[in-house]
Amino acid sequence: MPHTARPPHADWKDWLAQKALPLWSTTGYDRARNLYHERLTLDAAPITLPHLRLMVQARQIATFCRAALDGVFNATQEALTCLHTVQKRYWQADGQPGWVFALGPDGQPSSTLRDLYAHAFILYAHAWAYQLTADKTILTVARQTTLEIEQIFAAPHGGYHDTLPPQDALHRQNPHMHLLEAYLALYEVTADSFYLERAHSLIALAQTRFMPTQTGMLLEFFKADWAACNPLGQNDVEPGHLFEWAWLLRDAMRLNPTHDDKTALMALSEQLFQTGLHHGVQHFCVFDGMTDTGTLRATSTRIWPQTELMRLLADRQRNITNATQARRESTLLAGLTQKFFTTYIPLHLQGGWIDRCDANGNPCVDHMPASSLYHIYGAGRENLHHNKHIQKGQK
C-alpha cells in the first residue's frame, strides 16, 4: 500500500512501540547514573554535554509514565528510578528552595539557576508518575514545589519571573503555558482545587496579557509590566504555541466543563487555532515564526510545532459536527502526518528524528534531542485515541 493511502494514525503505533520508545529507554537512558541522555547522534550514540537539564529529565519521565498508562510501551522501572534520582540530585541540591537547573557529568549541580520552565515540567512529571503509581509522597513533592514556585518566581505585576536570578528584563509566555499544563495535569489526577485555581489564574493572565484583544495572536516576549516589547507588527509569534494554547484551553474546559467563561474560552481556543492555520501553515508544514500581524518571519521548521498541530487536529476530529470542516481538517491531518513521517522521521534513524529543517526543507542538525519526545508522544497518543474513536464508530 503506498504511503499516501495510509490513514493518519497508521504509522504511529508501530513507530512508537517498536522504535522510538525502545530507543529512548535503552540507548537514551544512562543506567550508570539513572538519568536520561540529553542527546543522541544521528547514529544513536549518546552525546556527553556539560549540563544535564532538569527539564529533559522531567519530560522523559512524564512521557514514559504516559506510555505505560496508555499500554503503548512499558519502561516504568527506568522512569520511576529516574524520578527518584532527580528528586535526590536536583531538588534543593544547594540547600535552597526549588530545583537546580542542571547537573554536570560528575552528578553535581552545574547550574543552580532556578528556572520556571523546568519547574513546570517537574510538576508535570510528578502528575503522571502519581497517576501511574498512586504514591502519595509524589503529591507531597508536587505541593511543596508549587509553593516554592510562588515563593521564588512571583513577579510584582502578576505572573512569574522566568528565572532566579533573572537572566534579562523580559517576561515570557512560554514557561507560564507549561505551568498551566502541569497544573491541569495535577488537577486531573487529584481533583484538588488547589491546582485548578492556579490554572485559572494563569488562563486569566494569558487572556489579559499574552493575547491582544480580538487579534487571535499570542505574543512571546513582554516588558516587566507585561506590556508588549515592540510596536504592532514587530512582536514575535510562534504558530506552534498558538496550537499549544488552543489545546490547553480545550483541555481546561474538558476538566472543568462548568467554568463560567467556557463559551469565551472555547471561542478563544478556536481563534488561536484558526489564526495559526491562516498565517503559520503552508504545504502541510508549520513554520517557526511570524509577527503579530501575520507576516512570516522564520520559514525554517522544527519537529515540535508539527506535532502540536497534529495533536490538536486529532482531538478536534472527535468533536467536529460540520461535515465539510471535518473533511478539510482530516485532509490536513493526513497531509501533515505523511510529511511528518517522510521528512522528520526517516526510516534509517530507527526511532529517532530530524529536529530542525531549514527554509528549503533540508535537515540542519547533527543530533537528536531527547526533549522532543514529549511533543512527539503527545501527538502520537492523540492520534491513537482518534483511531480507537474511528474503530468504535465503525462497529
Coordinates of C-alpha atoms in Angstrom, one line a residue:
M1 CA 0.0 0.0 0.0
P2 CA 1.5 3.4 -0.9
H3 CA 2.3 5.7 2.0
T4 CA -0.2 8.3 0.8
A5 CA -3.0 5.8 1.3
R6 CA -2.3 5.2 4.9
P7 CA -4.7 6.8 7.4
P8 CA -3.2 9.4 9.8
H9 CA -2.9 7.1 12.7
A10 CA -1.4 4.1 10.9
D11 CA 2.3 4.9 11.3
W12 CA 2.1 5.9 15.0
K13 CA 1.7 2.7 16.9
D14 CA 4.4 0.6 15.4
W15 CA 6.9 3.5 15.3
L16 CA 6.3 4.5 18.9
A17 CA 6.1 1.0 20.4
Q18 CA 8.8 -0.7 18.3
K19 CA 11.3 2.0 17.6
A20 CA 11.1 5.4 19.3
L21 CA 10.2 4.4 22.9
P22 CA 12.6 1.4 22.9
L23 CA 15.4 3.6 21.6
W24 CA 15.0 6.3 24.2
S25 CA 14.5 4.0 27.1
T26 CA 17.7 1.9 26.3
T27 CA 20.3 3.8 24.3
G28 CA 18.7 7.0 25.5
Y29 CA 19.0 6.0 29.2
D30 CA 22.2 6.2 31.2
R31 CA 22.0 3.2 33.6
A32 CA 25.1 4.2 35.4
R33 CA 23.5 7.5 36.6
N34 CA 19.8 6.5 36.3
L35 CA 19.2 9.6 34.2
Y36 CA 18.2 10.1 30.5
H37 CA 20.7 11.3 28.0
E38 CA 20.1 14.8 26.6
R39 CA 21.0 14.0 23.0
L40 CA 21.9 11.1 20.7
T41 CA 23.9 11.4 17.5
L42 CA 22.1 10.5 14.3
D43 CA 23.8 7.1 14.7
A44 CA 22.1 6.8 18.1
A45 CA 25.2 7.3 20.2
P46 CA 24.9 9.2 23.5
I47 CA 26.4 12.7 23.5
T48 CA 28.1 13.9 26.7
L49 CA 27.2 17.5 27.5
P50 CA 28.3 19.9 30.3
H51 CA 24.7 20.3 31.5
L52 CA 22.1 17.6 32.1
R53 CA 19.0 19.8 32.4
L54 CA 16.1 19.1 34.8
M55 CA 13.6 19.9 32.0
V56 CA 14.8 17.0 29.9
Q57 CA 14.7 14.5 32.7
A58 CA 11.1 15.6 33.6
R59 CA 9.9 15.4 30.1
Q60 CA 11.2 11.9 29.6
I61 CA 9.8 10.7 33.0
A62 CA 6.4 12.1 32.1
T63 CA 6.5 10.5 28.6
F64 CA 7.3 7.0 29.7
C65 CA 4.8 7.2 32.5
R66 CA 2.1 8.2 30.0
A67 CA 3.2 5.4 27.6
A68 CA 2.9 2.8 30.3
L69 CA -0.5 4.1 31.3
D70 CA -1.7 4.0 27.7
G71 CA -0.5 0.5 27.3
V72 CA 1.8 1.5 24.4
F73 CA 5.2 0.7 25.9
N74 CA 6.4 -0.2 29.4
A75 CA 9.6 1.3 30.6
T76 CA 8.2 2.1 34.0
Q77 CA 11.2 1.0 36.1
E78 CA 13.6 3.4 34.3
A79 CA 11.2 6.3 34.5
L80 CA 10.5 5.9 38.2
T81 CA 14.1 5.2 39.1
C82 CA 15.0 8.4 37.2
L83 CA 12.3 10.3 39.2
H84 CA 13.9 9.1 42.5
T85 CA 17.3 10.2 41.3
V86 CA 16.1 13.5 40.1
Q87 CA 14.4 14.3 43.4
K88 CA 17.6 13.4 45.2
R89 CA 20.0 15.3 43.0
Y90 CA 18.1 18.3 41.7
W91 CA 15.6 19.2 44.4
Q92 CA 17.1 21.7 47.0
A93 CA 20.5 20.4 46.0
D94 CA 22.2 23.6 47.1
G95 CA 20.2 23.9 50.3
Q96 CA 17.8 26.5 48.8
P97 CA 14.1 26.1 47.9
G98 CA 13.4 24.8 44.4
W99 CA 15.1 22.7 41.9
V100 CA 18.6 23.3 40.4
F101 CA 18.7 23.8 36.6
A102 CA 21.2 21.2 35.7
L103 CA 23.8 18.6 36.7
G104 CA 27.3 18.2 35.4
P105 CA 28.9 14.9 34.2
D106 CA 30.1 14.4 37.8
G107 CA 26.5 14.3 39.1
Q108 CA 26.9 17.6 41.0
P109 CA 24.9 20.8 40.2
S110 CA 26.5 22.5 37.2
S111 CA 23.9 25.4 37.4
T112 CA 21.9 26.3 40.5
L113 CA 19.8 28.7 38.5
R114 CA 16.1 28.4 39.3
D115 CA 14.1 28.1 36.0
L116 CA 10.3 28.4 35.9
Y117 CA 10.2 26.3 32.7
A118 CA 12.0 23.4 34.3
H119 CA 9.8 23.7 37.5
A120 CA 6.7 23.4 35.3
F121 CA 8.0 20.2 33.8
I122 CA 9.0 18.6 37.0
L123 CA 5.4 19.2 38.3
Y124 CA 4.1 17.7 35.1
A125 CA 6.3 14.6 35.6
H126 CA 5.0 14.2 39.1
A127 CA 1.4 14.4 37.9
W128 CA 1.9 11.5 35.5
A129 CA 4.1 9.5 38.0
Y130 CA 1.4 9.8 40.6
Q131 CA -1.3 8.6 38.1
L132 CA 0.9 5.6 37.4
T133 CA 1.8 4.7 40.9
A134 CA -0.7 6.3 43.3
D135 CA 2.2 7.0 45.6
K136 CA 1.1 9.9 47.8
T137 CA 4.7 11.0 48.5
I138 CA 4.8 12.2 44.9
L139 CA 1.9 14.5 45.6
T140 CA 3.7 15.9 48.7
V141 CA 6.7 16.9 46.5
A142 CA 4.4 18.4 43.9
R143 CA 2.5 20.5 46.5
Q144 CA 5.8 21.7 48.1
T145 CA 7.2 22.5 44.7
T146 CA 4.1 24.6 43.8
L147 CA 4.6 26.6 47.0
E148 CA 8.3 27.1 46.2
I149 CA 7.4 28.3 42.7
E150 CA 5.3 31.0 44.3
Q151 CA 8.0 31.9 46.8
I152 CA 10.8 32.0 44.2
F153 CA 9.3 33.4 41.0
A154 CA 6.3 35.6 41.8
A155 CA 6.6 38.9 39.8
P156 CA 5.3 42.3 41.0
H157 CA 2.9 42.8 38.1
G158 CA 1.4 39.3 38.1
G159 CA 2.7 36.0 36.7
Y160 CA 6.2 34.9 37.3
H161 CA 9.8 35.7 36.5
D162 CA 11.4 33.3 34.1
T163 CA 14.5 32.6 36.2
L164 CA 16.1 33.4 39.5
P165 CA 18.4 35.2 39.4
P166 CA 16.9 37.0 36.3
Q167 CA 18.8 36.5 33.1
D168 CA 17.3 39.6 31.4
A169 CA 14.4 42.0 31.9
L170 CA 11.9 40.2 29.8
H171 CA 8.8 38.1 30.7
R172 CA 8.0 35.1 28.5
Q173 CA 4.7 33.4 28.0
N174 CA 6.2 30.0 27.3
P175 CA 7.0 28.9 30.9
H176 CA 3.6 30.1 32.0
M177 CA 2.0 27.9 29.3
H178 CA 3.8 24.8 30.6
L179 CA 3.0 25.7 34.2
L180 CA -0.7 25.7 33.2
E181 CA -0.2 22.4 31.5
A182 CA 1.3 21.0 34.8
Y183 CA -1.5 22.4 37.0
L184 CA -4.1 20.9 34.7
A185 CA -2.4 17.5 34.8
L186 CA -2.2 17.7 38.6
Y187 CA -5.8 18.6 38.8
E188 CA -6.8 15.8 36.6
V189 CA -5.1 13.2 38.8
T190 CA -6.0 14.7 42.2
A191 CA -9.3 16.6 41.7
D192 CA -7.7 19.1 44.1
S193 CA -9.0 22.7 43.6
F194 CA -5.5 23.9 44.8
Y195 CA -4.3 23.2 41.2
L196 CA -7.4 24.2 39.4
E197 CA -7.4 27.7 41.0
R198 CA -3.8 28.2 39.9
A199 CA -4.6 27.0 36.4
H200 CA -7.5 29.5 36.2
S201 CA -5.2 32.3 37.3
L202 CA -2.7 31.5 34.5
I203 CA -5.6 31.4 31.9
A204 CA -6.7 34.8 33.1
L205 CA -3.2 36.2 32.8
A206 CA -3.0 34.8 29.3
Q207 CA -6.3 36.5 28.3
T208 CA -5.3 39.8 29.7
R209 CA -1.6 39.9 28.9
F210 CA -0.4 37.3 26.4
M211 CA -3.2 37.6 23.8
P212 CA -4.0 41.1 22.4
T213 CA -7.8 41.5 22.2
Q214 CA -9.5 40.3 19.0
T215 CA -6.3 39.5 17.2
G216 CA -6.0 35.8 17.7
M217 CA -2.3 36.3 18.3
L218 CA -0.2 35.2 21.2
L219 CA 2.9 37.3 21.9
E220 CA 6.1 35.7 23.2
F221 CA 8.0 38.4 25.0
F222 CA 7.0 41.2 27.3
K223 CA 8.4 44.1 29.4
A224 CA 8.5 43.8 33.2
D225 CA 4.9 45.3 33.4
W226 CA 3.6 42.8 30.7
A227 CA 3.4 45.5 28.0
A228 CA 4.4 44.2 24.5
C229 CA 8.1 44.7 23.8
N230 CA 7.6 46.2 20.4
P231 CA 5.0 48.2 18.4
L232 CA 2.3 46.3 16.5
G233 CA 3.8 44.3 13.6
Q234 CA 7.2 43.8 15.3
N235 CA 6.4 41.3 18.0
D236 CA 7.3 37.6 17.8
V237 CA 4.6 35.0 17.5
E238 CA 5.2 31.2 17.2
P239 CA 2.5 29.3 15.4
G240 CA 3.3 26.2 17.4
H241 CA 2.5 28.0 20.6
L242 CA -0.9 29.1 19.2
F243 CA -1.7 25.4 18.7
E244 CA -0.4 24.5 22.2
W245 CA -2.6 27.2 23.8
A246 CA -5.6 26.2 21.7
W247 CA -5.1 22.6 23.0
L248 CA -4.7 23.7 26.7
L249 CA -7.8 25.9 26.7
R250 CA -9.8 22.9 25.3
D251 CA -8.2 20.7 28.0
A252 CA -9.1 23.2 30.7
M253 CA -12.7 23.1 29.6
R254 CA -12.7 19.3 29.4
L255 CA -11.5 19.2 33.0
N256 CA -13.8 21.9 34.2
P257 CA -16.9 22.0 31.9
T258 CA -18.9 24.3 34.3
H259 CA -16.3 27.1 34.1
D260 CA -18.1 30.5 34.0
D261 CA -16.2 31.6 30.9
K262 CA -16.5 28.3 29.0
T263 CA -18.0 29.9 25.9
A264 CA -15.4 32.6 25.8
L265 CA -12.5 30.3 26.3
M266 CA -13.7 27.8 23.6
A267 CA -14.1 30.8 21.2
L268 CA -10.5 31.9 22.1
S269 CA -9.2 28.4 21.5
E270 CA -10.8 28.4 18.1
Q271 CA -9.5 31.8 17.3
L272 CA -5.9 30.8 18.1
F273 CA -6.3 27.6 16.0
Q274 CA -7.6 29.5 13.0
T275 CA -5.0 32.3 13.3
G276 CA -2.2 29.7 13.4
L277 CA -3.6 27.9 10.4
H278 CA -4.1 31.0 8.3
H279 CA -0.8 32.6 8.9
G280 CA 1.6 29.9 10.0
V281 CA 0.9 26.8 7.9
Q282 CA 1.6 26.2 4.3
H283 CA 2.0 23.0 2.3
F284 CA 1.4 20.7 5.3
C285 CA 4.1 22.5 7.3
V286 CA 4.1 24.6 10.4
F287 CA 6.6 27.4 10.2
D288 CA 8.8 28.6 13.1
G289 CA 7.8 32.2 13.4
M290 CA 5.9 35.2 12.3
T291 CA 4.9 38.7 13.5
D292 CA 1.8 39.7 15.4
T293 CA 0.3 40.9 12.1
G294 CA 0.8 37.5 10.5
T295 CA 3.9 38.2 8.4
L296 CA 6.2 35.1 8.2
R297 CA 9.5 35.9 9.9
A298 CA 11.1 32.4 10.1
T299 CA 10.3 29.8 7.4
S300 CA 12.5 27.2 8.9
T301 CA 10.7 24.4 10.8
R302 CA 11.1 22.3 13.9
I303 CA 9.5 19.0 14.7
W304 CA 7.6 20.1 17.7
P305 CA 5.2 22.6 16.0
Q306 CA 4.2 19.9 13.6
T307 CA 3.3 17.6 16.4
E308 CA 1.3 20.3 18.3
L309 CA -0.9 20.9 15.3
M310 CA -1.4 17.1 14.7
R311 CA -2.3 16.6 18.3
L312 CA -4.9 19.4 18.1
L313 CA -6.4 18.2 14.8
A314 CA -6.7 14.6 16.1
D315 CA -8.6 15.9 19.1
R316 CA -10.8 18.1 17.1
Q317 CA -11.8 15.2 14.8
R318 CA -13.7 13.6 17.6
N319 CA -15.9 16.7 18.2
I320 CA -16.5 18.4 14.8
T321 CA -20.1 18.3 13.7
N322 CA -19.8 20.2 10.5
A323 CA -19.0 17.6 7.8
T324 CA -17.2 19.9 5.4
Q325 CA -15.0 21.2 8.2
A326 CA -14.3 17.7 9.4
R327 CA -13.2 16.6 5.9
R328 CA -11.0 19.6 5.5
E329 CA -9.3 19.1 8.8
S330 CA -9.0 15.3 8.2
T331 CA -7.2 16.0 4.9
L332 CA -4.9 18.4 6.7
L333 CA -4.1 15.9 9.4
A334 CA -3.4 13.2 6.8
G335 CA -1.1 15.5 4.9
L336 CA 0.8 16.7 8.0
T337 CA 1.2 13.1 9.1
Q338 CA 2.5 11.9 5.8
K339 CA 5.0 14.8 5.7
F340 CA 6.0 14.2 9.3
F341 CA 6.9 10.5 8.6
T342 CA 8.7 11.3 5.4
T343 CA 10.6 14.5 6.4
Y344 CA 11.1 14.3 10.1
I345 CA 11.1 10.6 10.8
P346 CA 13.4 8.9 8.2
L347 CA 13.4 5.2 8.4
H348 CA 17.2 4.9 8.8
L349 CA 17.1 6.6 12.2
Q350 CA 15.2 3.7 13.7
G351 CA 13.2 5.6 16.3
G352 CA 15.0 9.0 16.1
W353 CA 14.1 12.2 14.3
I354 CA 15.3 15.2 12.4
D355 CA 14.6 18.0 14.8
R356 CA 15.1 21.0 12.5
C357 CA 14.9 21.8 8.8
D358 CA 15.9 25.0 7.0
A359 CA 13.6 27.1 4.8
N360 CA 14.2 24.7 1.9
G361 CA 13.2 21.6 4.0
N362 CA 16.7 20.3 4.4
P363 CA 17.9 18.9 7.7
C364 CA 20.1 21.4 9.6
V365 CA 21.0 19.4 12.8
D366 CA 23.6 16.7 13.5
H367 CA 21.9 15.2 16.6
M368 CA 18.6 14.1 18.1
P369 CA 17.4 16.0 21.2
A370 CA 15.6 13.9 23.8
S371 CA 13.4 16.9 24.7
S372 CA 11.3 16.5 21.5
L373 CA 9.9 13.0 22.5
Y374 CA 7.5 14.8 24.9
H375 CA 5.9 16.6 21.9
I376 CA 6.0 13.6 19.6
Y377 CA 4.4 11.3 22.1
G378 CA 1.6 13.8 22.7
A379 CA 0.8 13.8 19.1
G380 CA 1.0 10.1 18.7
R381 CA -1.1 9.5 21.7
E382 CA -3.9 11.6 20.5
N383 CA -3.8 10.1 17.0
L384 CA -4.0 6.6 18.6
H385 CA -7.0 7.8 20.6
H386 CA -8.5 9.1 17.3
N387 CA -8.0 5.7 15.7
K388 CA -9.9 4.0 18.6
H389 CA -12.7 6.5 18.2
I390 CA -13.0 5.7 14.5
Q391 CA -13.0 2.0 15.1
K392 CA -15.6 2.3 17.8
G393 CA -17.9 4.3 15.4
Q394 CA -17.5 1.6 12.7
K395 CA -18.8 -1.2 14.9

